[in-house]
DNA sequence: CCTCTGTATGATCTAAAGATCATAGACGCA
DNA sequence: TGCGTCTATGATCTTTAGATCATACAGAGG
């Protein structure tokens, strides 16, 4: 798995996808990340902004990592359900 | 180039590094990213938090991309100057 | 030493994120 | 139909990021 984050919405998709793959509810993720369910709802939907701290907390709780790389031409994106 | 972002400070290092490689001053980056020099100073130093919007604006201006990947064991990090 | 350029910092103000509570909607299932 | 679970939303309050201005500080070169 390797997804690009160009806009905040991408982040939301990746998080929702990973959370579901792990069969976690937003509430579960909330407890193990320290971020509130309501906030997770907004982040996943891409509603409003997010602080880096919050992003990192969520990703860590989902065993995901954030990477920075020099821009590459091939934009591999593997979201299944874009519209949910 | 491919760096991990575990804590906000990592982000700052990557940005500073990329900015210097492109021979840009903080003021230059400020104008082309729409983020203020003072803010860039804080971000690079890891002082205080940052919003995802700001992060994305800076990375875009530096031709860097943000990626999310499943946690891998090998933590390849290639920061040269960690202490500056 | 003085100046120039780049970076850090400090103060104030505005906007927005996140905590918190309460509740509404959606959906599956008995 | 009604219950239980999960997600969305709405309101309020606190905290903080970022804009903005002004200025200090550090280093290089003359």
Short mmCIF file of C-alpha atoms (C1' of nucleotides) in Angstrom, two decimals:
data_model
loop_
_atom_site.label_atom_id
_atom_site.label_comp_id
_atom_site.label_asym_id
_atom_site.label_seq_id
_atom_site.Cartn_x
_atom_site.Cartn_y
_atom_site.Cartn_z
CA UNK A 1 0.00 0.00 0.00
CA UNK A 2 1.26 3.41 -1.00
CA UNK A 3 -1.00 6.39 -1.51
CA UNK A 4 -0.38 9.96 -2.43
CA UNK A 5 -1.73 12.81 -0.39
CA UNK A 6 -2.28 15.86 -2.54
CA UNK A 7 -5.33 17.22 -0.83
CA UNK A 8 -6.65 16.59 2.70
CA UNK A 9 -9.38 14.41 1.25
CA UNK A 10 -6.76 11.86 0.15
CA UNK A 11 -5.71 11.56 3.73
CA UNK A 12 -9.26 10.86 4.77
CA UNK A 13 -9.66 8.14 2.21
CA UNK A 14 -6.49 6.39 3.19
CA UNK A 15 -7.44 6.49 6.84
CA UNK A 16 -10.94 5.24 6.29
CA UNK A 17 -9.67 2.47 4.08
CA UNK A 18 -7.04 1.33 6.55
CA UNK A 19 -9.46 1.54 9.45
CA UNK A 20 -11.98 -0.65 7.68
CA UNK A 21 -9.37 -3.16 6.67
CA UNK A 22 -8.58 -3.52 10.33
CA UNK A 23 -12.26 -3.77 11.18
CA UNK A 24 -12.21 -0.85 13.52
CA UNK A 25 -15.03 1.57 14.16
CA UNK A 26 -14.35 5.28 14.39
CA UNK A 27 -14.90 4.92 18.11
CA UNK A 28 -12.25 2.19 18.31
CA UNK A 29 -9.79 4.30 16.43
CA UNK A 30 -10.70 7.20 18.66
CA UNK A 31 -9.74 5.36 21.83
CA UNK A 32 -6.49 4.00 20.49
CA UNK A 33 -5.40 7.24 18.87
CA UNK A 34 -6.60 9.75 21.41
CA UNK A 35 -8.51 11.60 18.72
CA UNK A 36 -12.27 11.99 19.09
CA UNK A 37 -14.75 10.11 16.99
CA UNK A 38 -16.34 13.34 15.80
CA UNK A 39 -12.98 14.58 14.65
CA UNK A 40 -12.22 11.34 12.85
CA UNK A 41 -15.52 11.63 11.05
CA UNK A 42 -14.52 15.03 9.77
CA UNK A 43 -11.03 13.98 8.81
CA UNK A 44 -12.20 10.94 6.89
CA UNK A 45 -14.74 13.01 5.02
CA UNK A 46 -12.22 15.73 4.36
CA UNK A 47 -14.46 18.28 6.05
CA UNK A 48 -12.38 21.14 7.40
CA UNK A 49 -8.67 20.99 8.07
CA UNK A 50 -6.52 18.87 10.28
CA UNK A 51 -3.42 19.41 12.32
CA UNK A 52 -0.32 17.40 11.64
CA UNK A 53 -0.36 16.09 15.20
CA UNK A 54 -3.78 14.63 14.63
CA UNK A 55 -2.76 13.08 11.36
CA UNK A 56 0.25 11.44 12.91
CA UNK A 57 -1.76 10.11 15.84
CA UNK A 58 -4.27 8.51 13.52
CA UNK A 59 -1.70 7.04 11.21
CA UNK A 60 0.30 5.61 14.07
CA UNK A 61 -2.81 3.97 15.48
CA UNK A 62 -3.39 2.36 12.11
CA UNK A 63 0.19 1.25 11.56
CA UNK A 64 0.57 3.59 8.69
CA UNK A 65 3.51 5.80 7.95
CA UNK A 66 3.91 9.17 6.40
CA UNK A 67 6.64 9.67 3.86
CA UNK A 68 8.03 12.57 1.93
CA UNK A 69 9.52 11.94 -1.44
CA UNK A 70 10.64 13.94 -4.40
CA UNK A 71 7.84 14.24 -6.89
CA UNK A 72 7.68 11.28 -9.20
CA UNK A 73 5.81 11.20 -12.49
CA UNK A 74 3.86 7.94 -11.97
CA UNK A 75 1.03 8.69 -9.56
CA UNK A 76 0.10 5.27 -8.31
CA UNK A 77 -3.11 5.46 -6.33
CA UNK A 78 -5.00 2.43 -5.15
CA UNK A 79 -8.16 3.64 -3.49
CA UNK A 80 -10.95 1.19 -4.10
CA UNK A 81 -14.03 3.05 -2.96
CA UNK A 82 -13.55 6.65 -3.90
CA UNK A 83 -17.19 7.50 -3.30
CA UNK A 84 -18.36 6.66 0.17
CA UNK B 1 14.81 10.92 -1.66
CA UNK B 2 12.37 9.29 0.71
CA UNK B 3 11.97 10.33 4.31
CA UNK B 4 9.75 9.21 7.13
CA UNK B 5 7.69 11.65 9.14
CA UNK B 6 7.10 10.32 12.62
CA UNK B 7 7.14 13.60 14.46
CA UNK B 8 6.57 17.15 13.19
CA UNK B 9 10.28 17.79 13.49
CA UNK B 10 10.97 15.28 10.71
CA UNK B 11 8.80 17.35 8.44
CA UNK B 12 10.79 20.43 9.27
CA UNK B 13 14.05 18.75 8.46
CA UNK B 14 12.84 17.46 5.13
CA UNK B 15 11.54 20.85 4.17
CA UNK B 16 14.66 22.69 5.17
CA UNK B 17 16.79 20.20 3.34
CA UNK B 18 14.78 20.40 0.15
CA UNK B 19 14.63 24.17 0.34
CA UNK B 20 18.39 24.45 0.63
CA UNK B 21 18.99 22.00 -2.15
CA UNK B 22 16.96 24.31 -4.35
CA UNK B 23 18.86 27.32 -3.06
CA UNK B 24 15.79 29.07 -1.81
CA UNK B 25 15.56 31.36 1.17
CA UNK B 26 12.64 31.08 3.57
CA UNK B 27 11.36 34.29 2.03
CA UNK B 28 11.49 32.76 -1.44
CA UNK B 29 9.61 29.73 -0.31
CA UNK B 30 7.16 32.00 1.43
CA UNK B 31 6.22 33.81 -1.74
CA UNK B 32 5.89 30.72 -3.86
CA UNK B 33 3.92 28.74 -1.28
CA UNK B 34 1.78 31.46 0.20
CA UNK B 35 3.01 30.61 3.68
CA UNK B 36 4.73 33.29 5.69
CA UNK B 37 8.44 33.31 6.36
CA UNK B 38 7.84 33.42 10.08
CA UNK B 39 5.67 30.35 9.83
CA UNK B 40 8.23 28.50 7.74
CA UNK B 41 10.84 29.26 10.35
CA UNK B 42 8.66 27.63 12.98
CA UNK B 43 7.80 24.65 10.85
CA UNK B 44 11.40 23.93 9.92
CA UNK B 45 12.45 24.14 13.53
CA UNK B 46 9.54 22.01 14.62
CA UNK B 47 8.35 24.74 16.97
CA UNK B 48 4.63 24.43 17.55
CA UNK B 49 2.23 22.55 15.34
CA UNK B 50 1.28 22.86 11.70
CA UNK B 51 -1.87 22.37 9.73
CA UNK B 52 -2.02 19.87 6.94
CA UNK B 53 -2.91 22.63 4.47
CA UNK B 54 0.30 24.41 5.30
CA UNK B 55 2.32 21.25 4.99
CA UNK B 56 0.87 20.50 1.59
CA UNK B 57 1.44 24.05 0.38
CA UNK B 58 5.09 23.91 1.36
CA UNK B 59 5.70 20.48 -0.09
CA UNK B 60 4.04 21.41 -3.35
CA UNK B 61 6.21 24.49 -3.64
CA UNK B 62 9.26 22.29 -3.18
CA UNK B 63 8.17 19.60 -5.61
CA UNK B 64 7.84 17.12 -2.81
CA UNK B 65 5.05 14.66 -2.29
CA UNK B 66 3.42 13.19 0.73
CA UNK B 67 2.76 9.48 0.83
CA UNK B 68 1.03 7.11 3.15
CA UNK B 69 2.27 3.57 3.31
CA UNK B 70 1.79 0.58 5.53
CA UNK B 71 4.46 0.50 8.18
CA UNK B 72 7.63 -1.12 6.91
CA UNK B 73 10.45 -2.37 9.09
CA UNK B 74 13.38 -0.71 7.30
CA UNK B 75 13.34 2.93 8.31
CA UNK B 76 15.44 4.52 5.62
CA UNK B 77 16.24 8.05 6.60
CA UNK B 78 18.72 10.23 4.76
CA UNK B 79 18.89 13.49 6.61
CA UNK B 80 22.42 14.84 6.45
CA UNK B 81 22.41 17.70 8.90
CA UNK B 82 20.20 16.66 11.77
CA UNK B 83 21.46 19.40 14.04
CA UNK B 84 21.06 22.83 12.57
"C1'" DC C 1 33.14 48.13 12.29
"C1'" DC C 2 29.21 48.51 9.20
"C1'" DT C 3 25.99 46.66 5.99
"C1'" DC C 4 23.44 43.24 3.80
"C1'" DT C 5 20.99 39.08 3.71
"C1'" DG C 6 18.69 35.37 5.95
"C1'" DT C 7 16.54 33.50 9.98
"C1'" DA C 8 14.42 33.73 14.55
"C1'" DT C 9 11.28 35.83 17.84
"C1'" DG C 10 7.84 38.51 20.09
"C1'" DA C 11 3.20 40.72 20.23
"C1'" DT C 12 -1.43 41.05 18.69
"C1'" DC C 13 -5.52 39.52 16.29
"C1'" DT C 14 -8.46 36.36 13.61
"C1'" DA C 15 -9.83 32.06 12.13
"C1'" DA C 16 -10.07 27.49 12.69
"C1'" DA C 17 -9.14 22.80 15.01
"C1'" DG C 18 -10.31 19.81 18.50
"C1'" DA C 19 -12.59 18.53 22.95
"C1'" DT C 20 -16.94 17.66 24.76
"C1'" DC C 21 -21.85 16.63 25.01
"C1'" DA C 22 -25.98 15.58 22.96
"C1'" DT C 23 -28.47 13.91 19.36
"C1'" DA C 24 -29.91 12.74 14.68
"C1'" DG C 25 -29.53 9.40 10.69
"C1'" DA C 26 -28.58 5.27 8.46
"C1'" DC C 27 -28.61 0.41 8.29
"C1'" DG C 28 -28.85 -4.30 9.55
"C1'" DC C 29 -31.23 -7.65 12.20
"C1'" DA C 30 -34.36 -9.98 15.35
"C1'" DT D 1 -41.39 -2.25 14.01
"C1'" DG D 2 -38.15 -1.49 17.23
"C1'" DC D 3 -33.31 -2.10 18.91
"C1'" DG D 4 -28.44 -1.77 18.58
"C1'" DT D 5 -24.40 -0.16 16.32
"C1'" DC D 6 -21.93 3.09 13.69
"C1'" DT D 7 -21.36 7.58 11.66
"C1'" DA D 8 -22.64 12.46 10.95
"C1'" DT D 9 -23.83 16.92 12.73
"C1'" DG D 10 -24.68 20.80 15.63
"C1'" DA D 11 -23.49 23.90 19.57
"C1'" DT D 12 -20.29 25.71 22.70
"C1'" DC D 13 -15.73 26.57 24.56
"C1'" DT D 14 -10.64 26.45 24.71
"C1'" DT D 15 -6.49 26.36 22.47
"C1'" DT D 16 -3.54 27.12 18.87
"C1'" DA D 17 -1.96 28.07 14.00
"C1'" DG D 18 -1.18 31.55 10.90
"C1'" DA D 19 -1.26 36.43 9.27
"C1'" DT D 20 0.93 40.63 10.06
"C1'" DC D 21 4.26 43.98 11.65
"C1'" DA D 22 8.35 45.05 13.76
"C1'" DT D 23 12.60 43.93 15.27
"C1'" DA D 24 16.48 41.21 16.95
"C1'" DC D 25 20.18 38.23 15.96
"C1'" DA D 26 23.76 35.64 13.23
"C1'" DG D 27 27.00 35.26 9.64
"C1'" DA D 28 29.62 36.88 5.39
"C1'" DG D 29 32.01 40.37 3.00
"C1'" DG D 30 33.46 44.84 2.20
#
